[in-house]
Short mmCIF file of C-alpha atoms and ligand atoms in Angstrom, two decimals:
data_model
loop_
_atom_site.label_atom_id
_atom_site.label_comp_id
_atom_site.label_asym_id
_atom_site.label_seq_id
_atom_site.Cartn_x
_atom_site.Cartn_y
_atom_site.Cartn_z
CA MET A 1 11.81 14.36 128.19
CA SER A 2 8.38 14.69 130.01
CA ASN A 3 5.36 13.13 129.22
CA LEU A 4 3.69 16.59 127.98
CA ASP A 5 7.05 17.26 125.97
CA ASN A 6 6.10 14.00 124.28
CA LEU A 7 2.58 15.23 123.68
CA ASP A 8 4.04 18.42 122.02
CA LYS A 9 6.25 16.09 119.76
CA ILE A 10 3.14 14.16 118.74
CA VAL A 11 1.05 17.09 117.98
CA SER A 12 4.22 18.65 116.32
CA LEU A 13 4.58 15.26 113.88
CA ALA A 14 0.71 15.01 113.27
CA LYS A 15 0.80 18.24 111.65
CA ALA A 16 4.05 17.85 109.90
CA ARG A 17 3.10 14.78 108.30
CA GLY A 18 -0.33 15.48 107.45
CA PHE A 19 -2.02 13.63 110.30
CA ILE A 20 -4.02 16.40 111.95
CA PHE A 21 -4.55 19.77 111.22
CA GLN A 22 -6.12 22.50 113.56
CA SER A 23 -9.58 23.45 111.57
CA SER A 24 -9.57 26.57 110.01
CA GLU A 25 -6.03 26.96 110.59
CA ILE A 26 -5.49 29.86 107.96
CA TYR A 27 -8.50 31.84 110.25
CA GLY A 28 -6.38 31.27 113.85
CA GLY A 29 -8.48 27.80 114.16
CA LEU A 30 -11.13 26.96 115.87
CA SER A 31 -10.79 25.78 119.59
CA ALA A 32 -10.84 22.06 120.25
CA VAL A 33 -11.71 21.04 116.58
CA TYR A 34 -9.38 19.14 114.22
CA ASP A 35 -9.13 18.14 110.79
CA TYR A 36 -7.62 14.84 109.77
CA GLY A 37 -4.90 14.84 106.60
CA PRO A 38 -3.83 12.45 104.30
CA LEU A 39 -2.23 10.19 106.44
CA GLY A 40 -4.78 11.07 109.18
CA VAL A 41 -7.62 9.82 107.57
CA GLU A 42 -6.32 6.61 106.53
CA LEU A 43 -5.50 5.47 110.14
CA LYS A 44 -8.45 6.43 111.69
CA ARG A 45 -10.42 4.79 108.72
CA ASN A 46 -8.40 1.92 109.40
CA ILE A 47 -9.04 1.49 113.22
CA ARG A 48 -12.47 2.39 112.21
CA ASP A 49 -12.98 -0.53 109.71
CA ALA A 50 -10.81 -2.86 112.69
CA TRP A 51 -13.52 -1.72 115.48
CA TRP A 52 -16.48 -2.40 112.67
CA LYS A 53 -14.70 -5.55 111.59
CA GLU A 54 -14.48 -6.71 115.42
CA MET A 55 -17.94 -6.12 116.87
CA THR A 56 -20.24 -6.55 113.60
CA ARG A 57 -18.52 -9.34 111.44
CA ARG A 58 -17.09 -11.66 114.42
CA HIS A 59 -20.33 -11.53 116.34
CA ASP A 60 -23.39 -13.08 114.07
CA ASN A 61 -25.72 -11.45 116.92
CA ILE A 62 -24.41 -7.80 116.33
CA VAL A 63 -25.65 -5.59 113.34
CA GLY A 64 -25.07 -2.16 112.45
CA ILE A 65 -27.03 1.17 111.44
CA ASP A 66 -26.32 4.84 110.50
CA ALA A 67 -28.61 7.00 112.03
CA ALA A 68 -28.66 10.54 111.31
CA ILE A 69 -26.98 13.36 113.36
CA PHE A 70 -30.41 15.12 113.84
CA MET A 71 -32.99 13.60 115.94
CA HIS A 72 -36.38 14.43 117.25
CA PRO A 73 -36.22 17.22 120.18
CA LYS A 74 -37.98 15.02 122.33
CA VAL A 75 -35.25 12.24 122.21
CA TRP A 76 -32.90 14.75 124.47
CA GLU A 77 -35.73 15.00 127.08
CA ALA A 78 -36.37 11.35 127.45
CA SER A 79 -32.21 10.35 127.42
CA GLY A 80 -31.86 13.21 130.18
CA HIS A 81 -29.26 15.52 128.41
CA VAL A 82 -31.93 18.49 128.14
CA GLY A 83 -32.20 18.47 132.19
CA GLY A 84 -29.05 16.84 132.64
CA PHE A 85 -26.36 17.15 130.73
CA ASN A 86 -25.28 19.96 132.63
CA ASP A 87 -21.98 21.25 134.28
CA PRO A 88 -21.39 23.51 136.71
CA MET A 89 -19.08 26.16 135.63
CA ILE A 90 -17.32 29.39 137.08
CA ASP A 91 -15.24 31.87 135.33
CA ASP A 92 -12.46 33.71 136.72
CA LYS A 93 -13.05 37.11 136.03
CA GLN A 94 -9.25 37.88 135.46
CA SER A 95 -8.18 35.27 133.16
CA LYS A 96 -11.78 34.95 131.37
CA LYS A 97 -10.53 30.82 131.93
CA ARG A 98 -14.00 28.72 132.78
CA TYR A 99 -13.85 26.35 135.15
CA ARG A 100 -16.06 23.07 136.45
CA ALA A 101 -16.69 24.32 139.59
CA ASP A 102 -16.62 20.63 141.57
CA MET A 103 -13.71 20.31 139.51
CA ILE A 104 -12.16 23.03 141.37
CA ILE A 105 -13.04 22.32 144.65
CA GLU A 106 -11.79 18.75 144.35
CA GLN A 107 -8.39 19.99 143.14
CA HIS A 108 -8.51 22.37 146.19
CA ILE A 109 -9.01 18.84 148.71
CA GLU A 110 -6.31 16.85 146.63
CA LYS A 111 -3.80 20.31 147.44
CA LEU A 112 -4.90 20.11 151.11
CA ARG A 113 -4.45 16.46 151.56
CA LYS A 114 -1.24 16.75 150.34
CA ASP A 115 -0.24 19.37 152.75
CA GLU A 116 -1.48 16.88 155.24
CA LYS A 117 -4.44 18.89 156.32
CA HIS A 118 -7.15 16.12 156.48
CA GLU A 119 -9.02 17.33 158.57
CA GLU A 120 -9.91 20.33 156.64
CA ALA A 121 -9.96 18.13 153.31
CA ASN A 122 -12.76 15.95 155.10
CA ALA A 123 -14.93 18.66 156.08
CA ILE A 124 -14.98 20.42 152.56
CA GLN A 125 -15.25 17.14 151.17
CA GLU A 126 -18.47 16.24 153.29
CA LYS A 127 -20.28 19.76 151.69
CA LEU A 128 -19.27 18.92 148.46
CA ASP A 129 -20.97 15.78 148.65
CA SER A 130 -24.03 16.98 150.10
CA CYS A 131 -23.77 19.84 147.55
CA GLY A 132 -27.39 20.77 146.32
CA SER A 133 -29.28 19.86 149.90
CA ARG A 134 -28.72 23.29 151.44
CA LYS A 135 -29.66 26.01 148.61
CA SER A 136 -29.30 24.82 144.98
CA LEU A 137 -26.54 23.06 143.56
CA THR A 138 -24.87 26.15 141.91
CA GLU A 139 -25.19 27.94 145.07
CA ASP A 140 -24.04 25.25 147.06
CA LEU A 141 -20.88 25.01 144.75
CA TYR A 142 -20.27 28.66 144.57
CA GLU A 143 -20.62 28.86 148.74
CA ILE A 144 -17.78 26.42 149.45
CA ILE A 145 -15.17 28.36 146.79
CA ILE A 146 -16.09 31.51 148.44
CA GLU A 147 -15.63 30.66 152.26
CA ASN A 148 -12.81 28.33 151.65
CA GLU A 149 -10.84 31.18 149.21
CA ILE A 150 -10.54 29.09 146.61
CA ARG A 151 -8.11 30.80 144.47
CA ALA A 152 -8.14 30.35 139.87
CA PRO A 153 -5.40 27.70 139.10
CA GLU A 154 -3.85 29.52 136.83
CA SER A 155 -4.37 33.21 137.47
CA GLY A 156 -3.85 32.66 140.96
CA ALA A 157 -6.82 35.47 141.31
CA PHE A 158 -9.69 35.36 143.92
CA ASP A 159 -12.71 37.00 141.70
CA TRP A 160 -15.12 34.60 140.93
CA THR A 161 -18.59 34.89 138.75
CA GLU A 162 -21.76 33.18 140.10
CA VAL A 163 -21.66 29.25 139.28
CA ARG A 164 -23.89 28.66 136.62
CA GLN A 165 -24.97 25.54 134.98
CA PHE A 166 -23.80 25.29 131.36
CA ASN A 167 -25.52 22.80 129.03
CA LEU A 168 -23.01 20.82 126.61
CA MET A 169 -25.22 20.25 123.55
CA PHE A 170 -25.43 22.46 120.93
CA LYS A 171 -28.72 23.69 119.50
CA THR A 172 -29.61 24.97 116.12
CA GLN A 173 -32.43 26.12 113.99
CA PHE A 174 -34.28 23.21 112.07
CA GLY A 175 -36.03 23.68 108.81
CA SER A 176 -37.26 26.91 107.01
CA THR A 177 -38.69 28.81 109.58
CA SER A 178 -36.62 30.50 112.56
CA THR A 179 -39.61 30.86 114.21
CA GLU A 180 -40.13 27.18 114.95
CA GLU A 181 -40.21 26.60 118.76
CA ASP A 182 -38.08 23.84 119.36
CA GLY A 183 -34.38 24.17 117.68
CA VAL A 184 -32.60 20.69 117.02
CA TYR A 185 -29.82 19.51 118.84
CA LEU A 186 -26.50 18.23 117.07
CA ARG A 187 -26.80 14.98 119.06
CA PRO A 188 -23.97 14.80 122.16
CA GLU A 189 -23.68 10.77 121.77
CA THR A 190 -24.60 8.67 119.01
CA ALA A 191 -26.28 5.93 121.68
CA GLN A 192 -30.19 7.47 120.95
CA GLY A 193 -30.12 6.67 117.40
CA ILE A 194 -29.48 3.38 118.61
CA PHE A 195 -32.31 3.27 121.03
CA VAL A 196 -34.83 4.78 118.66
CA ASN A 197 -34.13 2.70 116.26
CA TYR A 198 -34.18 -0.56 118.45
CA LYS A 199 -37.97 -1.98 117.59
CA ASN A 200 -37.02 -1.27 113.72
CA VAL A 201 -34.09 -2.99 113.99
CA LEU A 202 -36.09 -6.14 115.68
CA ASP A 203 -38.51 -6.12 113.47
CA THR A 204 -36.37 -6.26 110.32
CA ALA A 205 -32.91 -7.97 111.14
CA ARG A 206 -34.05 -11.28 112.96
CA VAL A 207 -32.47 -10.96 115.84
CA THR A 208 -33.19 -12.15 119.29
CA VAL A 209 -32.25 -11.15 122.43
CA PRO A 210 -29.39 -11.11 123.20
CA PHE A 211 -28.27 -9.06 120.20
CA GLY A 212 -26.41 -6.20 119.49
CA ILE A 213 -26.64 -3.18 117.72
CA ALA A 214 -23.58 -0.71 116.51
CA GLN A 215 -22.96 2.38 114.86
CA THR A 216 -19.82 4.77 114.58
CA GLY A 217 -20.54 8.58 113.67
CA LYS A 218 -19.80 12.28 114.69
CA ALA A 219 -20.88 13.28 118.44
CA PHE A 220 -20.94 16.80 119.42
CA ARG A 221 -20.38 18.56 122.71
CA ASN A 222 -19.82 22.13 123.89
CA GLU A 223 -16.66 21.09 125.96
CA VAL A 224 -15.85 23.73 128.57
CA VAL A 225 -12.31 22.79 129.36
CA ALA A 226 -11.33 21.26 125.91
CA ARG A 227 -7.34 21.66 126.03
CA GLN A 228 -6.13 18.25 125.26
CA PHE A 229 -5.55 18.41 121.66
CA VAL A 230 -8.03 15.48 119.98
CA PHE A 231 -8.56 14.03 123.49
CA ARG A 232 -11.66 16.27 123.97
CA MET A 233 -12.85 18.26 121.31
CA ARG A 234 -16.27 19.76 120.46
CA GLU A 235 -16.78 17.82 117.49
CA PHE A 236 -15.44 14.13 117.52
CA GLU A 237 -16.84 10.66 116.23
CA GLN A 238 -17.90 8.02 118.67
CA MET A 239 -18.08 4.25 117.89
CA GLU A 240 -20.37 2.50 119.97
CA MET A 241 -22.48 -0.84 120.94
CA GLN A 242 -25.47 -1.57 122.31
CA TYR A 243 -26.20 -4.80 123.31
CA PHE A 244 -29.47 -6.08 124.69
CA VAL A 245 -30.04 -8.37 127.04
CA LYS A 246 -32.42 -10.24 129.29
CA PRO A 247 -32.22 -8.74 132.98
CA GLY A 248 -30.38 -10.39 135.11
CA THR A 249 -27.73 -11.50 132.99
CA ASP A 250 -26.83 -7.97 132.79
CA GLU A 251 -24.08 -8.31 135.35
CA ALA A 252 -22.40 -11.31 133.68
CA GLU A 253 -22.79 -9.53 130.17
CA TYR A 254 -21.03 -6.27 131.69
CA GLU A 255 -18.32 -8.10 132.85
CA LYS A 256 -17.80 -10.15 129.62
CA TRP A 257 -17.72 -6.85 127.40
CA LEU A 258 -15.43 -5.08 129.51
CA GLU A 259 -12.99 -8.15 128.98
CA LYS A 260 -13.52 -8.21 125.34
CA ARG A 261 -13.19 -4.79 125.05
CA LEU A 262 -9.89 -4.67 126.81
CA GLU A 263 -8.34 -7.31 124.76
CA TRP A 264 -9.12 -5.84 121.71
CA HIS A 265 -7.21 -3.02 122.33
CA LYS A 266 -4.06 -5.21 123.23
CA MET A 267 -5.00 -6.95 120.30
CA MET A 268 -4.77 -3.83 118.08
CA GLY A 269 -1.16 -3.72 119.42
CA ILE A 270 -1.58 -1.37 122.17
CA ARG A 271 1.10 -2.39 124.92
CA GLU A 272 -0.74 -3.94 127.62
CA GLU A 273 1.52 -2.04 130.48
CA ASN A 274 -0.61 1.02 129.22
CA LEU A 275 -3.85 -0.30 129.37
CA ARG A 276 -5.86 -0.53 132.26
CA THR A 277 -9.79 -0.81 133.79
CA ALA A 278 -11.13 1.63 136.23
CA PRO A 279 -14.37 1.17 137.76
CA HIS A 280 -16.49 4.05 138.48
CA PRO A 281 -17.36 3.93 142.28
CA GLU A 282 -21.16 3.65 142.44
CA ASP A 283 -21.60 7.01 143.73
CA LYS A 284 -20.31 8.67 140.91
CA LEU A 285 -22.17 6.54 138.41
CA ALA A 286 -24.33 8.67 135.47
CA HIS A 287 -27.91 8.95 136.01
CA TYR A 288 -28.85 6.13 133.43
CA ALA A 289 -26.05 3.84 135.14
CA ARG A 290 -26.07 0.74 137.22
CA ALA A 291 -22.40 -0.24 136.86
CA ALA A 292 -19.70 1.11 134.54
CA ALA A 293 -15.76 1.13 134.18
CA ASP A 294 -13.38 3.27 131.84
CA ILE A 295 -10.93 1.61 129.62
CA GLN A 296 -7.92 3.92 130.58
CA TYR A 297 -5.07 4.55 128.31
CA LYS A 298 -1.64 6.28 129.98
CA TYR A 299 -1.81 9.31 127.62
CA PRO A 300 1.35 11.78 127.90
CA ILE A 301 -1.33 13.87 130.12
CA GLY A 302 -1.88 10.61 132.37
CA TRP A 303 -4.31 7.78 132.81
CA GLN A 304 -7.42 9.05 130.88
CA GLU A 305 -10.61 6.89 129.61
CA VAL A 306 -10.53 6.16 125.95
CA GLU A 307 -13.76 3.76 126.25
CA GLY A 308 -16.74 3.49 128.58
CA ILE A 309 -18.50 0.31 129.32
CA HIS A 310 -21.80 1.07 131.04
CA ASN A 311 -24.52 -1.29 132.49
CA ARG A 312 -27.30 1.25 131.03
CA THR A 313 -29.96 -1.21 132.77
CA ASP A 314 -33.74 -0.27 131.14
CA PHE A 315 -33.49 3.06 131.64
CA ASP A 316 -33.06 4.09 128.06
CA LEU A 317 -35.64 2.08 126.42
CA ASN A 318 -38.00 2.91 129.12
CA GLN A 319 -38.07 6.55 129.15
CA HIS A 320 -38.46 6.26 125.57
CA ALA A 321 -41.21 4.67 125.90
CA GLU A 322 -42.94 6.78 128.12
CA PHE A 323 -42.05 10.11 125.84
CA SER A 324 -43.17 8.25 122.45
CA GLY A 325 -46.02 6.38 124.06
CA LYS A 326 -44.67 3.41 121.49
CA LYS A 327 -44.19 -0.18 123.37
CA MET A 328 -40.46 -0.69 123.54
CA ASP A 329 -40.45 -4.54 125.60
CA TYR A 330 -39.84 -7.94 124.07
CA TYR A 331 -41.17 -10.94 123.62
CA ASP A 332 -39.55 -14.44 123.91
CA GLN A 333 -40.78 -16.53 121.85
CA LYS A 334 -39.00 -19.42 123.48
CA ASN A 335 -39.89 -19.14 127.34
CA GLN A 336 -43.34 -17.02 126.39
CA GLU A 337 -42.14 -14.20 128.64
CA ARG A 338 -42.11 -10.10 127.95
CA PHE A 339 -39.80 -8.12 129.47
CA THR A 340 -37.59 -4.84 128.47
CA PRO A 341 -34.02 -5.59 127.59
CA TYR A 342 -30.94 -4.54 129.61
CA VAL A 343 -28.70 -3.02 127.83
CA ILE A 344 -24.54 -3.08 127.86
CA GLU A 345 -23.22 -0.47 126.31
CA THR A 346 -19.44 -0.28 124.92
CA SER A 347 -18.82 3.73 123.91
CA VAL A 348 -15.35 4.44 122.30
CA GLY A 349 -14.07 7.75 120.88
CA LEU A 350 -12.39 7.16 117.43
CA ASP A 351 -10.41 10.28 117.76
CA ARG A 352 -9.06 8.98 121.22
CA LEU A 353 -8.10 5.64 119.80
CA THR A 354 -6.76 7.30 117.13
CA LEU A 355 -4.24 9.60 119.88
CA MET A 356 -3.79 6.17 121.59
CA VAL A 357 -2.45 4.41 118.60
CA LEU A 358 -0.01 7.59 117.58
CA CYS A 359 1.16 7.94 121.51
CA ASP A 360 1.83 4.18 121.88
CA ALA A 361 3.82 3.86 118.38
CA TYR A 362 5.55 7.15 119.32
CA ARG A 363 9.28 6.61 119.50
CA GLU A 364 12.94 8.07 119.17
CA GLU A 365 15.64 6.15 118.79
CA GLU A 366 19.72 6.80 118.83
CA VAL A 367 20.94 5.52 114.95
CA ASP A 368 24.38 6.19 114.40
CA GLY A 369 24.18 9.39 116.49
CA ASP A 370 21.48 10.20 114.77
CA THR A 371 17.38 10.69 116.29
CA ARG A 372 15.20 8.44 114.46
CA THR A 373 11.46 9.00 114.89
CA VAL A 374 9.17 6.04 114.16
CA LEU A 375 5.79 5.32 114.28
CA LYS A 376 5.93 1.45 115.58
CA MET A 377 2.62 0.95 114.79
CA ASN A 378 0.32 -2.08 113.81
CA PRO A 379 0.85 -2.44 110.11
CA LYS A 380 -2.85 -3.36 109.80
CA LEU A 381 -3.35 0.30 111.10
CA ALA A 382 -1.06 1.91 109.29
CA PRO A 383 -1.63 4.87 106.78
CA THR A 384 0.72 3.38 103.98
CA GLN A 385 1.37 -0.32 104.59
CA VAL A 386 4.12 -0.14 101.71
CA GLY A 387 6.86 2.07 100.44
CA ILE A 388 8.09 1.67 97.03
CA PHE A 389 11.19 3.22 95.73
CA PRO A 390 13.45 2.56 92.96
CA LEU A 391 16.94 3.07 93.95
CA ILE A 392 17.68 5.89 91.41
CA LYS A 393 15.58 7.67 88.78
CA LYS A 394 16.46 4.92 86.01
CA ASP A 395 13.92 3.58 83.69
CA LYS A 396 14.83 -0.17 84.17
CA LEU A 397 14.25 0.46 88.09
CA GLN A 398 11.11 2.74 87.73
CA ASP A 399 9.66 0.09 86.05
CA LEU A 400 9.82 -2.75 88.04
CA ALA A 401 9.04 -0.48 90.97
CA HIS A 402 5.77 0.20 89.17
CA LYS A 403 4.97 -2.88 88.20
CA ILE A 404 5.39 -3.85 92.38
CA GLU A 405 3.11 -0.98 92.35
CA GLU A 406 0.37 -2.30 90.48
CA ASP A 407 0.60 -6.03 91.83
CA LEU A 408 0.24 -4.78 95.27
CA ARG A 409 -2.30 -2.05 95.06
CA GLU A 410 -5.15 -4.28 95.58
CA GLU A 411 -4.24 -5.53 98.50
CA PHE A 412 -2.25 -3.18 100.60
CA SER A 413 -2.05 0.80 100.63
CA ILE A 414 0.77 1.68 98.97
CA LEU A 415 3.11 4.78 98.42
CA TYR A 416 5.79 5.02 95.32
CA ASP A 417 8.47 7.62 96.07
CA GLU A 418 11.71 8.06 93.96
CA SER A 419 12.77 11.60 95.58
CA GLY A 420 15.48 12.31 97.94
CA SER A 421 18.20 9.75 99.15
CA ILE A 422 17.03 6.28 100.08
CA GLY A 423 18.17 7.05 103.42
CA LYS A 424 15.77 10.01 103.49
CA ARG A 425 13.03 8.30 102.31
CA TYR A 426 13.04 5.28 104.93
CA ARG A 427 13.25 8.13 107.66
CA ARG A 428 10.12 9.81 105.93
CA GLN A 429 8.66 6.56 106.05
CA ASP A 430 9.54 5.85 109.55
CA GLU A 431 7.93 8.88 110.63
CA ALA A 432 4.71 7.97 108.90
CA GLY A 433 4.71 4.44 110.69
CA THR A 434 4.89 2.79 107.21
CA PRO A 435 6.07 -0.84 108.15
CA PHE A 436 7.47 -2.27 104.83
CA CYS A 437 9.64 -0.80 102.38
CA ILE A 438 10.70 -2.33 99.22
CA THR A 439 13.84 -0.37 97.11
CA VAL A 440 14.34 -1.62 93.64
CA ASP A 441 18.49 -1.61 92.86
CA PHE A 442 20.20 -3.21 89.87
CA ASP A 443 21.45 -5.73 91.79
CA GLY A 444 18.21 -7.16 91.64
CA VAL A 445 17.53 -6.49 87.95
CA GLU A 446 20.46 -7.51 86.77
CA SER A 447 21.33 -11.07 88.28
CA GLU A 448 20.41 -14.18 86.29
CA GLY A 449 16.74 -15.85 87.28
CA GLU A 450 14.22 -14.09 88.88
CA ASP A 451 14.45 -10.25 89.51
CA THR A 452 14.70 -9.35 93.40
CA VAL A 453 14.37 -6.37 95.64
CA THR A 454 15.57 -5.51 99.24
CA ILE A 455 12.50 -4.97 102.14
CA ARG A 456 13.35 -3.09 104.62
CA TYR A 457 11.69 -3.74 108.08
CA ARG A 458 10.47 -0.11 110.15
CA ASP A 459 10.65 -1.68 113.83
CA ASP A 460 14.31 -2.90 113.77
CA MET A 461 15.72 -1.55 109.80
CA SER A 462 16.79 -5.09 109.38
CA GLN A 463 16.48 -5.85 105.39
CA GLU A 464 16.39 -8.83 103.35
CA ARG A 465 16.71 -9.81 99.77
CA ILE A 466 13.61 -11.07 98.48
CA PRO A 467 12.28 -12.21 94.63
CA VAL A 468 9.62 -10.17 93.53
CA SER A 469 6.80 -13.11 93.17
CA ASN A 470 7.31 -13.48 96.95
CA ILE A 471 6.62 -9.54 98.67
CA ALA A 472 2.94 -10.34 98.83
CA ASN A 473 3.46 -13.07 101.20
CA VAL A 474 6.30 -11.70 102.89
CA ILE A 475 4.51 -8.71 103.82
CA ARG A 476 0.95 -11.17 104.49
CA ASP A 477 3.45 -13.03 106.70
CA GLY A 478 5.09 -9.84 108.71
CA MET A 479 1.55 -8.12 109.12
CA LYS A 480 0.33 -11.41 111.14
CA SER A 481 3.39 -11.88 113.00
CA TRP A 482 3.81 -8.51 113.94
CA LYS A 483 4.01 -8.00 118.05
CA PRO A 484 4.48 -4.22 119.73
CA GLU A 485 7.56 -3.88 121.49
P1 ATP B 501 -14.99 12.48 129.81
O1 ATP B 501 -15.69 12.16 131.20
O2 ATP B 501 -13.79 12.11 129.44
O3 ATP B 501 -15.48 13.67 129.30
P2 ATP B 501 -17.40 10.74 128.92
O4 ATP B 501 -17.12 9.83 130.00
O5 ATP B 501 -18.12 11.83 129.11
O6 ATP B 501 -15.56 11.19 129.15
P3 ATP B 501 -18.58 9.07 127.34
O7 ATP B 501 -19.94 10.24 127.37
O8 ATP B 501 -18.71 7.69 128.37
O9 ATP B 501 -17.41 9.84 127.96
O10 ATP B 501 -18.28 9.16 125.95
C1 ATP B 501 -18.09 7.69 125.55
C2 ATP B 501 -16.67 7.88 124.88
O11 ATP B 501 -16.77 9.11 124.03
C3 ATP B 501 -15.72 8.24 125.40
O12 ATP B 501 -14.94 7.50 126.18
C4 ATP B 501 -14.54 9.14 125.03
O13 ATP B 501 -13.67 7.95 124.19
C5 ATP B 501 -15.12 9.64 123.47
N1 ATP B 501 -15.47 11.18 124.52
C6 ATP B 501 -16.30 11.73 124.56
N2 ATP B 501 -16.18 12.93 125.00
C7 ATP B 501 -15.47 13.62 123.90
C8 ATP B 501 -14.91 14.70 123.39
N3 ATP B 501 -14.91 15.68 123.77
N4 ATP B 501 -13.79 14.65 122.61
C9 ATP B 501 -13.23 13.38 121.98
N5 ATP B 501 -13.84 12.18 122.37
C10 ATP B 501 -14.61 12.06 123.28
#
């Protein structure tokens, strides 16, 4: 089975079990927009909560905020998004597909290298690197595509439009007057909500540099190439933390956060061999960054960024100081000095994280000549933590099962199920990633002494009989000691 087949299977399971649906599906769907179903919303919430706990509760110098999606239009001028958040795009007139012009050229170069045509590849690479220096960026890119007769990857046609800049921000009207000149944008990143609140937090939260501000929330990008399930969406959720540090300490803090964040993904139970860090080469850094690295996961579509760590320097605070006319510097009382902090940013996509958890957990196993599909995810993240089943529909068993449900529901997420054979119920919970199932049977309620139940473990399907009073303890221990296989 190829990796991409694996993605198809995950997409099917996600839909069939109620993790992720296409948006507005009954109308044919809306491209690159997705909805989370009953299991998906729990999984996503658990991941968000785990991140929040890690970033805020485990660091006494990191506080949270929740900024609005709409922001003053000037914010996006200051941040560079109005001027620079563009991709140069070209359309294949035959297939009507749109591509990033620079990527088409890079793919062509890669192909030439594979064919050992290094001289030709080097010449095109050189031209690509100096795009924008002959005519404009778009014209220079167009020229390379035409000169080298680069064809559309899918249709094979050589029938291109011009190269055009395409801004990734969604713009909409604001207020009751549609004549208002400046529309507002849906934020393309959550970070700016943190920068514009930096002074408010300094003035109210009694923090001193170094300190961090964390936030989770929706971001919107009119992505051009958006065909990879929840990996690249037009509406997605980011979880970002901006860490304000003294200039000069920024490089060490950047390294520290890169390592800390990689460790967190491992702690969440993602298999180590599927994670790596990849620093951005200096000539590929974003306009605001002094250093940047991806934390990448080996998705079925290949190694791809799940999180970015960036040293944004004092770029954003300086820009906002200039555009707003407000001071953004910091007075260090202890050392009696004034400076504008540098910012180390950790930025992770919640949807990409959710997809990573699903991909890493997904297994197919042969069991007694049958295929068992199971999501072996960290029990703390599982949408349902405990399944509770009376073996058959008899009062005595149902009553005890309901009592156990009542006892556990404050602490764990529970699902009570009495329909179908016990084997089928186990398999349903395997597909949902439920780590523990409790079955109440006659042996347990009719024997002498305390009532007992069978607990069945998702990962190795082993079972043991335990007293009812010990269920919560056994589950707590199972959660703590869980390790990815
Ligand atoms: P990429 O290069 O994959 O487009 P990016 O470098 O533009 O990502 P950032 O701007 O650094 O991404 O955003 C931080 C994080 O937000 C990314 O690591 C990713 O997890 C998430 N993210 C960005 N764009 C999308 C998207 N269109 N859909 C889902 N998640 C996204």
